[in-house]
PDB file of C-alpha atoms in Angstrom:
ATOM      1  CA  GLU A   1      -3.246  29.150  42.758  1.00  0.00           C
ATOM      2  CA  THR A   2      -2.596  30.322  46.571  1.00  0.00           C
ATOM      3  CA  GLY A   3      -4.530  33.532  46.476  1.00  0.00           C
ATOM      4  CA  VAL A   4      -1.238  34.837  47.374  1.00  0.00           C
ATOM      5  CA  THR A   5       0.993  36.091  44.601  1.00  0.00           C
ATOM      6  CA  GLN A   6       4.661  36.729  45.210  1.00  0.00           C
ATOM      7  CA  THR A   7       6.962  38.288  42.171  1.00  0.00           C
ATOM      8  CA  PRO A   8       9.646  37.357  41.351  1.00  0.00           C
ATOM      9  CA  ARG A   9      10.180  33.947  42.096  1.00  0.00           C
ATOM     10  CA  HIS A  10      13.770  34.008  41.864  1.00  0.00           C
ATOM     11  CA  LEU A  11      15.934  36.923  42.280  1.00  0.00           C
ATOM     12  CA  VAL A  12      20.019  37.409  42.151  1.00  0.00           C
ATOM     13  CA  MET A  13      21.279  40.675  43.275  1.00  0.00           C
ATOM     14  CA  GLY A  14      24.806  42.365  44.061  1.00  0.00           C
ATOM     15  CA  MET A  15      25.303  43.447  47.564  1.00  0.00           C
ATOM     16  CA  THR A  16      25.072  47.556  46.118  1.00  0.00           C
ATOM     17  CA  ASN A  17      21.723  46.986  44.317  1.00  0.00           C
ATOM     18  CA  LYS A  18      18.711  48.451  44.992  1.00  0.00           C
ATOM     19  CA  LYS A  19      15.726  45.591  44.473  1.00  0.00           C
ATOM     20  CA  SER A  20      11.951  45.191  45.413  1.00  0.00           C
ATOM     21  CA  LEU A  21       9.813  41.999  46.594  1.00  0.00           C
ATOM     22  CA  LYS A  22       6.100  42.263  45.666  1.00  0.00           C
ATOM     23  CA  CYS A  23       3.276  40.133  47.203  1.00  0.00           C
ATOM     24  CA  GLU A  24      -0.503  40.684  46.031  1.00  0.00           C
ATOM     25  CA  GLN A  25      -3.366  39.024  47.823  1.00  0.00           C
ATOM     26  CA  HIS A  26      -6.780  38.531  46.273  1.00  0.00           C
ATOM     27  CA  LEU A  27      -8.698  37.094  49.506  1.00  0.00           C
ATOM     28  CA  GLY A  28      -9.865  40.586  50.754  1.00  0.00           C
ATOM     29  CA  HIS A  29      -7.538  40.112  53.886  1.00  0.00           C
ATOM     30  CA  ASN A  30      -6.819  42.590  56.283  1.00  0.00           C
ATOM     31  CA  ALA A  31      -3.235  41.472  57.431  1.00  0.00           C
ATOM     32  CA  MET A  32      -0.138  40.816  55.721  1.00  0.00           C
ATOM     33  CA  TYR A  33       3.193  39.444  56.607  1.00  0.00           C
ATOM     34  CA  TRP A  34       6.682  38.989  55.544  1.00  0.00           C
ATOM     35  CA  TYR A  35       8.755  35.756  56.755  1.00  0.00           C
ATOM     36  CA  LYS A  36      11.835  34.945  55.918  1.00  0.00           C
ATOM     37  CA  GLN A  37      13.071  31.113  55.655  1.00  0.00           C
ATOM     38  CA  SER A  38      16.894  30.180  55.499  1.00  0.00           C
ATOM     39  CA  ALA A  39      18.391  26.946  54.818  1.00  0.00           C
ATOM     40  CA  LYS A  40      18.100  24.647  58.132  1.00  0.00           C
ATOM     41  CA  LYS A  41      16.303  27.417  60.054  1.00  0.00           C
ATOM     42  CA  PRO A  42      12.901  27.915  61.238  1.00  0.00           C
ATOM     43  CA  LEU A  43      10.600  30.569  59.557  1.00  0.00           C
ATOM     44  CA  GLU A  44      11.404  33.887  61.096  1.00  0.00           C
ATOM     45  CA  LEU A  45       8.921  36.625  61.424  1.00  0.00           C
ATOM     46  CA  MET A  46       9.825  40.007  60.019  1.00  0.00           C
ATOM     47  CA  PHE A  47       7.015  42.063  59.500  1.00  0.00           C
ATOM     48  CA  VAL A  48       3.210  42.714  60.254  1.00  0.00           C
ATOM     49  CA  TYR A  49       0.693  45.134  58.781  1.00  0.00           C
ATOM     50  CA  SER A  50      -2.701  45.360  59.992  1.00  0.00           C
ATOM     51  CA  LEU A  51      -4.996  47.494  57.790  1.00  0.00           C
ATOM     52  CA  GLU A  52      -2.020  48.854  56.082  1.00  0.00           C
ATOM     53  CA  GLU A  53      -0.490  50.065  59.636  1.00  0.00           C
ATOM     54  CA  ARG A  54       2.874  48.470  60.828  1.00  0.00           C
ATOM     55  CA  VAL A  55       2.039  46.515  63.994  1.00  0.00           C
ATOM     56  CA  GLU A  56       5.094  44.656  64.581  1.00  0.00           C
ATOM     57  CA  ASN A  57       8.905  44.964  63.366  1.00  0.00           C
ATOM     58  CA  ASN A  58      10.928  42.343  64.541  1.00  0.00           C
ATOM     59  CA  SER A  59      14.333  43.911  65.059  1.00  0.00           C
ATOM     60  CA  VAL A  60      14.652  43.364  61.409  1.00  0.00           C
ATOM     61  CA  PRO A  61      17.867  45.320  59.796  1.00  0.00           C
ATOM     62  CA  SER A  62      17.078  48.436  58.297  1.00  0.00           C
ATOM     63  CA  ARG A  63      18.428  47.444  55.036  1.00  0.00           C
ATOM     64  CA  PHE A  64      14.797  45.816  54.831  1.00  0.00           C
ATOM     65  CA  SER A  65      12.469  48.262  54.232  1.00  0.00           C
ATOM     66  CA  PRO A  66       8.645  47.263  53.945  1.00  0.00           C
ATOM     67  CA  GLU A  67       5.755  48.966  52.545  1.00  0.00           C
ATOM     68  CA  CYS A  68       2.107  48.431  52.555  1.00  0.00           C
ATOM     69  CA  PRO A  69       0.312  50.834  50.292  1.00  0.00           C
ATOM     70  CA  ASN A  70      -3.115  49.103  50.505  1.00  0.00           C
ATOM     71  CA  SER A  71      -4.616  46.131  52.083  1.00  0.00           C
ATOM     72  CA  SER A  72      -3.562  43.890  48.986  1.00  0.00           C
ATOM     73  CA  HIS A  73      -0.122  44.886  48.314  1.00  0.00           C
ATOM     74  CA  LEU A  74       2.985  44.506  50.270  1.00  0.00           C
ATOM     75  CA  PHE A  75       6.487  45.300  49.186  1.00  0.00           C
ATOM     76  CA  LEU A  76       9.773  44.293  50.331  1.00  0.00           C
ATOM     77  CA  HIS A  77      12.350  46.973  49.521  1.00  0.00           C
ATOM     78  CA  LEU A  78      16.048  45.836  49.609  1.00  0.00           C
ATOM     79  CA  HIS A  79      19.262  47.418  49.369  1.00  0.00           C
ATOM     80  CA  THR A  80      22.722  46.871  50.343  1.00  0.00           C
ATOM     81  CA  LEU A  81      22.036  43.616  51.181  1.00  0.00           C
ATOM     82  CA  GLN A  82      24.699  40.809  52.523  1.00  0.00           C
ATOM     83  CA  PRO A  83      25.451  37.343  51.436  1.00  0.00           C
ATOM     84  CA  GLU A  84      23.580  36.036  54.873  1.00  0.00           C
ATOM     85  CA  ASP A  85      20.607  37.494  53.696  1.00  0.00           C
ATOM     86  CA  SER A  86      20.337  34.741  50.969  1.00  0.00           C
ATOM     87  CA  ALA A  87      16.833  33.028  51.732  1.00  0.00           C
ATOM     88  CA  LEU A  88      13.446  32.535  50.803  1.00  0.00           C
ATOM     89  CA  TYR A  89      11.121  35.486  51.226  1.00  0.00           C
ATOM     90  CA  LEU A  90       7.746  34.458  52.127  1.00  0.00           C
ATOM     91  CA  CYS A  91       4.779  36.787  52.124  1.00  0.00           C
ATOM     92  CA  ALA A  92       1.491  35.915  54.055  1.00  0.00           C
ATOM     93  CA  SER A  93      -2.070  37.032  54.528  1.00  0.00           C
ATOM     94  CA  SER A  94      -4.643  36.433  57.065  1.00  0.00           C
ATOM     95  CA  GLN A  95      -8.176  37.864  57.522  1.00  0.00           C
ATOM     96  CA  GLU A  96      -7.173  39.238  60.665  1.00  0.00           C
ATOM     97  CA  THR A  97      -4.001  39.585  63.143  1.00  0.00           C
ATOM     98  CA  ALA A  98      -6.303  37.350  65.574  1.00  0.00           C
ATOM     99  CA  VAL A  99      -4.830  34.302  66.886  1.00  0.00           C
ATOM    100  CA  ASP A 100      -7.265  32.120  65.345  1.00  0.00           C
ATOM    101  CA  SER A 101      -7.055  33.356  61.591  1.00  0.00           C
ATOM    102  CA  PRO A 102      -5.063  31.014  59.461  1.00  0.00           C
ATOM    103  CA  LEU A 103      -2.511  32.426  57.431  1.00  0.00           C
ATOM    104  CA  HIS A 104      -2.518  32.045  53.557  1.00  0.00           C
ATOM    105  CA  PHE A 105       1.316  31.932  52.191  1.00  0.00           C
ATOM    106  CA  GLY A 106       2.738  32.836  48.859  1.00  0.00           C
ATOM    107  CA  ASN A 107       5.550  30.631  47.150  1.00  0.00           C
ATOM    108  CA  GLY A 108       8.122  32.732  47.990  1.00  0.00           C
ATOM    109  CA  THR A 109      10.591  34.725  46.413  1.00  0.00           C
ATOM    110  CA  ARG A 110      14.283  32.791  46.405  1.00  0.00           C
ATOM    111  CA  LEU A 111      16.880  35.637  47.161  1.00  0.00           C
ATOM    112  CA  THR A 112      20.647  35.256  46.377  1.00  0.00           C
ATOM    113  CA  VAL A 113      22.941  37.564  47.400  1.00  0.00           C
ATOM    114  CA  THR A 114      26.377  37.754  45.432  1.00  0.00           C
TER     115      THR A 114
ATOM    116  CA  ASP B   1       5.134  32.668  73.264  1.00  0.00           C
ATOM    117  CA  ALA B   2       4.785  28.966  73.769  1.00  0.00           C
ATOM    118  CA  LYS B   3       7.498  26.727  72.140  1.00  0.00           C
ATOM    119  CA  THR B   4       6.864  23.439  70.633  1.00  0.00           C
ATOM    120  CA  THR B   5       8.856  20.362  70.232  1.00  0.00           C
ATOM    121  CA  GLN B   6       8.563  17.863  67.271  1.00  0.00           C
ATOM    122  CA  PRO B   7      10.329  14.971  65.963  1.00  0.00           C
ATOM    123  CA  ASN B   8      12.854  15.924  63.314  1.00  0.00           C
ATOM    124  CA  SER B   9      11.474  13.430  61.241  1.00  0.00           C
ATOM    125  CA  MET B  10       9.161  10.552  60.743  1.00  0.00           C
ATOM    126  CA  GLU B  11       8.112   7.808  57.947  1.00  0.00           C
ATOM    127  CA  SER B  12       4.917   6.448  56.970  1.00  0.00           C
ATOM    128  CA  ASN B  13       3.996   3.709  54.460  1.00  0.00           C
ATOM    129  CA  GLU B  14       1.412   4.885  51.887  1.00  0.00           C
ATOM    130  CA  GLU B  15      -2.355   4.551  52.729  1.00  0.00           C
ATOM    131  CA  GLU B  16      -1.307   3.997  56.336  1.00  0.00           C
ATOM    132  CA  PRO B  17      -2.566   6.608  59.329  1.00  0.00           C
ATOM    133  CA  VAL B  18       0.079   8.833  60.091  1.00  0.00           C
ATOM    134  CA  HIS B  19       0.282  10.560  63.751  1.00  0.00           C
ATOM    135  CA  LEU B  20       2.178  13.527  64.171  1.00  0.00           C
ATOM    136  CA  PRO B  21       3.222  14.725  67.543  1.00  0.00           C
ATOM    137  CA  CYS B  22       3.905  18.252  69.147  1.00  0.00           C
ATOM    138  CA  ASN B  23       4.715  19.040  72.680  1.00  0.00           C
ATOM    139  CA  HIS B  24       3.829  22.731  73.591  1.00  0.00           C
ATOM    140  CA  SER B  25       3.863  22.490  77.649  1.00  0.00           C
ATOM    141  CA  THR B  26       4.213  26.445  77.854  1.00  0.00           C
ATOM    142  CA  ILE B  27       1.017  26.781  76.637  1.00  0.00           C
ATOM    143  CA  SER B  28      -1.458  29.291  77.989  1.00  0.00           C
ATOM    144  CA  GLY B  29      -5.069  29.098  78.197  1.00  0.00           C
ATOM    145  CA  THR B  30      -6.147  31.350  75.400  1.00  0.00           C
ATOM    146  CA  ASP B  31      -3.538  30.073  72.982  1.00  0.00           C
ATOM    147  CA  TYR B  32      -4.643  28.250  69.507  1.00  0.00           C
ATOM    148  CA  ILE B  33      -2.500  25.153  68.188  1.00  0.00           C
ATOM    149  CA  HIS B  34      -2.169  25.581  64.488  1.00  0.00           C
ATOM    150  CA  TRP B  35      -0.501  22.793  62.126  1.00  0.00           C
ATOM    151  CA  TYR B  36       0.722  24.033  58.737  1.00  0.00           C
ATOM    152  CA  ARG B  37       2.839  21.986  56.267  1.00  0.00           C
ATOM    153  CA  GLN B  38       5.065  22.989  53.383  1.00  0.00           C
ATOM    154  CA  LEU B  39       5.543  20.674  50.419  1.00  0.00           C
ATOM    155  CA  PRO B  40       9.110  21.362  48.574  1.00  0.00           C
ATOM    156  CA  SER B  41       9.267  24.220  46.520  1.00  0.00           C
ATOM    157  CA  GLN B  42       6.352  25.715  48.175  1.00  0.00           C
ATOM    158  CA  GLY B  43       5.272  28.437  50.853  1.00  0.00           C
ATOM    159  CA  PRO B  44       3.460  26.825  53.846  1.00  0.00           C
ATOM    160  CA  GLU B  45      -0.043  25.529  53.393  1.00  0.00           C
ATOM    161  CA  TYR B  46      -2.514  25.744  56.366  1.00  0.00           C
ATOM    162  CA  VAL B  47      -3.862  22.460  57.683  1.00  0.00           C
ATOM    163  CA  ILE B  48      -5.803  22.605  60.631  1.00  0.00           C
ATOM    164  CA  HIS B  49      -5.949  24.554  64.156  1.00  0.00           C
ATOM    165  CA  GLY B  50      -7.785  23.891  67.285  1.00  0.00           C
ATOM    166  CA  LEU B  51      -8.333  25.318  71.024  1.00  0.00           C
ATOM    167  CA  THR B  52      -9.582  23.054  73.260  1.00  0.00           C
ATOM    168  CA  SER B  53     -11.662  20.215  71.265  1.00  0.00           C
ATOM    169  CA  ASN B  54     -10.689  17.816  68.543  1.00  0.00           C
ATOM    170  CA  VAL B  55     -10.924  19.112  65.254  1.00  0.00           C
ATOM    171  CA  ASN B  56     -11.713  17.731  61.856  1.00  0.00           C
ATOM    172  CA  ASN B  57     -11.226  18.670  58.338  1.00  0.00           C
ATOM    173  CA  ARG B  58     -10.956  17.570  54.915  1.00  0.00           C
ATOM    174  CA  MET B  59      -7.264  17.267  55.224  1.00  0.00           C
ATOM    175  CA  ALA B  60      -6.845  15.965  58.719  1.00  0.00           C
ATOM    176  CA  SER B  61      -7.776  15.586  62.343  1.00  0.00           C
ATOM    177  CA  LEU B  62      -6.246  17.143  65.322  1.00  0.00           C
ATOM    178  CA  ALA B  63      -6.318  15.518  68.864  1.00  0.00           C
ATOM    179  CA  ILE B  64      -5.851  18.044  71.738  1.00  0.00           C
ATOM    180  CA  ALA B  65      -4.618  16.510  74.984  1.00  0.00           C
ATOM    181  CA  GLU B  66      -7.293  17.106  77.886  1.00  0.00           C
ATOM    182  CA  ASP B  67      -4.103  19.198  79.436  1.00  0.00           C
ATOM    183  CA  ARG B  68      -3.431  21.264  76.292  1.00  0.00           C
ATOM    184  CA  LYS B  69       0.144  20.641  76.700  1.00  0.00           C
ATOM    185  CA  SER B  70       0.415  18.293  73.481  1.00  0.00           C
ATOM    186  CA  SER B  71      -1.508  17.627  70.699  1.00  0.00           C
ATOM    187  CA  THR B  72      -1.334  15.275  67.392  1.00  0.00           C
ATOM    188  CA  LEU B  73      -1.960  15.635  63.935  1.00  0.00           C
ATOM    189  CA  ILE B  74      -3.690  12.767  62.307  1.00  0.00           C
ATOM    190  CA  LEU B  75      -3.656  12.209  58.337  1.00  0.00           C
ATOM    191  CA  HIS B  76      -5.953   9.419  58.108  1.00  0.00           C
ATOM    192  CA  ARG B  77      -4.378   7.641  54.885  1.00  0.00           C
ATOM    193  CA  ALA B  78      -0.943   8.763  53.803  1.00  0.00           C
ATOM    194  CA  THR B  79      -0.196   9.410  50.168  1.00  0.00           C
ATOM    195  CA  LEU B  80       2.867  10.221  48.477  1.00  0.00           C
ATOM    196  CA  ARG B  81       1.548  14.067  48.018  1.00  0.00           C
ATOM    197  CA  ASP B  82       1.499  14.029  51.863  1.00  0.00           C
ATOM    198  CA  ALA B  83       5.151  14.132  51.788  1.00  0.00           C
ATOM    199  CA  ALA B  84       5.967  17.647  53.578  1.00  0.00           C
ATOM    200  CA  VAL B  85       7.605  19.211  56.803  1.00  0.00           C
ATOM    201  CA  TYR B  86       4.948  19.751  59.121  1.00  0.00           C
ATOM    202  CA  TYR B  87       4.913  22.823  61.382  1.00  0.00           C
ATOM    203  CA  CYS B  88       2.754  22.977  64.955  1.00  0.00           C
ATOM    204  CA  SER B  89       2.830  26.477  66.122  1.00  0.00           C
ATOM    205  CA  ILE B  90       1.059  28.128  69.204  1.00  0.00           C
ATOM    206  CA  SER B  91      -0.325  31.298  68.445  1.00  0.00           C
ATOM    207  CA  GLY B  92      -0.744  34.056  71.381  1.00  0.00           C
ATOM    208  CA  ASN B  93      -0.519  37.452  71.843  1.00  0.00           C
ATOM    209  CA  THR B  94       1.844  37.691  68.630  1.00  0.00           C
ATOM    210  CA  PRO B  95       1.610  36.354  65.168  1.00  0.00           C
ATOM    211  CA  LEU B  96       2.572  32.673  64.793  1.00  0.00           C
ATOM    212  CA  VAL B  97       6.228  31.562  65.323  1.00  0.00           C
ATOM    213  CA  PHE B  98       7.264  28.260  63.590  1.00  0.00           C
ATOM    214  CA  GLY B  99       9.690  25.850  64.889  1.00  0.00           C
ATOM    215  CA  LYS B 100      12.076  23.197  62.865  1.00  0.00           C
ATOM    216  CA  GLY B 101       8.606  21.201  62.114  1.00  0.00           C
ATOM    217  CA  THR B 102       8.806  17.455  61.391  1.00  0.00           C
ATOM    218  CA  ARG B 103       9.710  16.223  57.724  1.00  0.00           C
ATOM    219  CA  LEU B 104       7.530  13.352  56.854  1.00  0.00           C
ATOM    220  CA  SER B 105       8.636  10.853  54.176  1.00  0.00           C
ATOM    221  CA  VAL B 106       5.941   8.830  52.492  1.00  0.00           C
ATOM    222  CA  ILE B 107       6.994   5.363  51.183  1.00  0.00           C
ATOM    223  CA  ALA B 108       5.132   3.442  48.389  1.00  0.00           C
TER     224      ALA B 108
END
């Protein structure tokens, strides 16, 4: 149990589908993050939320839409994705966005776009 | 953000100490040095972090060079469960950015 739970663990979707990834943290943290991990590429930061407000968006295409309704939940809404969007999507949380605040990751959602 | 350089892979014998190096020559004075590891089919796991002084915890030790341009993660006795990709990262004004890491293999 990592304290950060992601669902579903695996998702296969067509390019015209709309789906959502869910992340829940039980650690009382104030910051939450979405990272993307593609095969043979480093982890890429996508979005950062602090106290439910988006504080960073790393030039992510609009077909990815995050939502943070409260400090414990984070969603990533997906629509009209491309096959190159297939990757492991990781959620993380930290006490604060401070530079010395460790990240706690979930085990990810493995997304395949067909 | 400061970039990091790590060897692509390393190998260790079980029960032996492992020293994983990381170069971060562009680190600034307020940047922290973080280490994470990622086991197969799991998300990254926090290992240790530090600013200037060496740090110890139950998982590992972090040795930071005096000029802070490099650091070494030390696993005192490698076990098969330590086989993973180890990431060294520097945190500055923005959240952590990860490089490609070092894949550690542990031989029984």
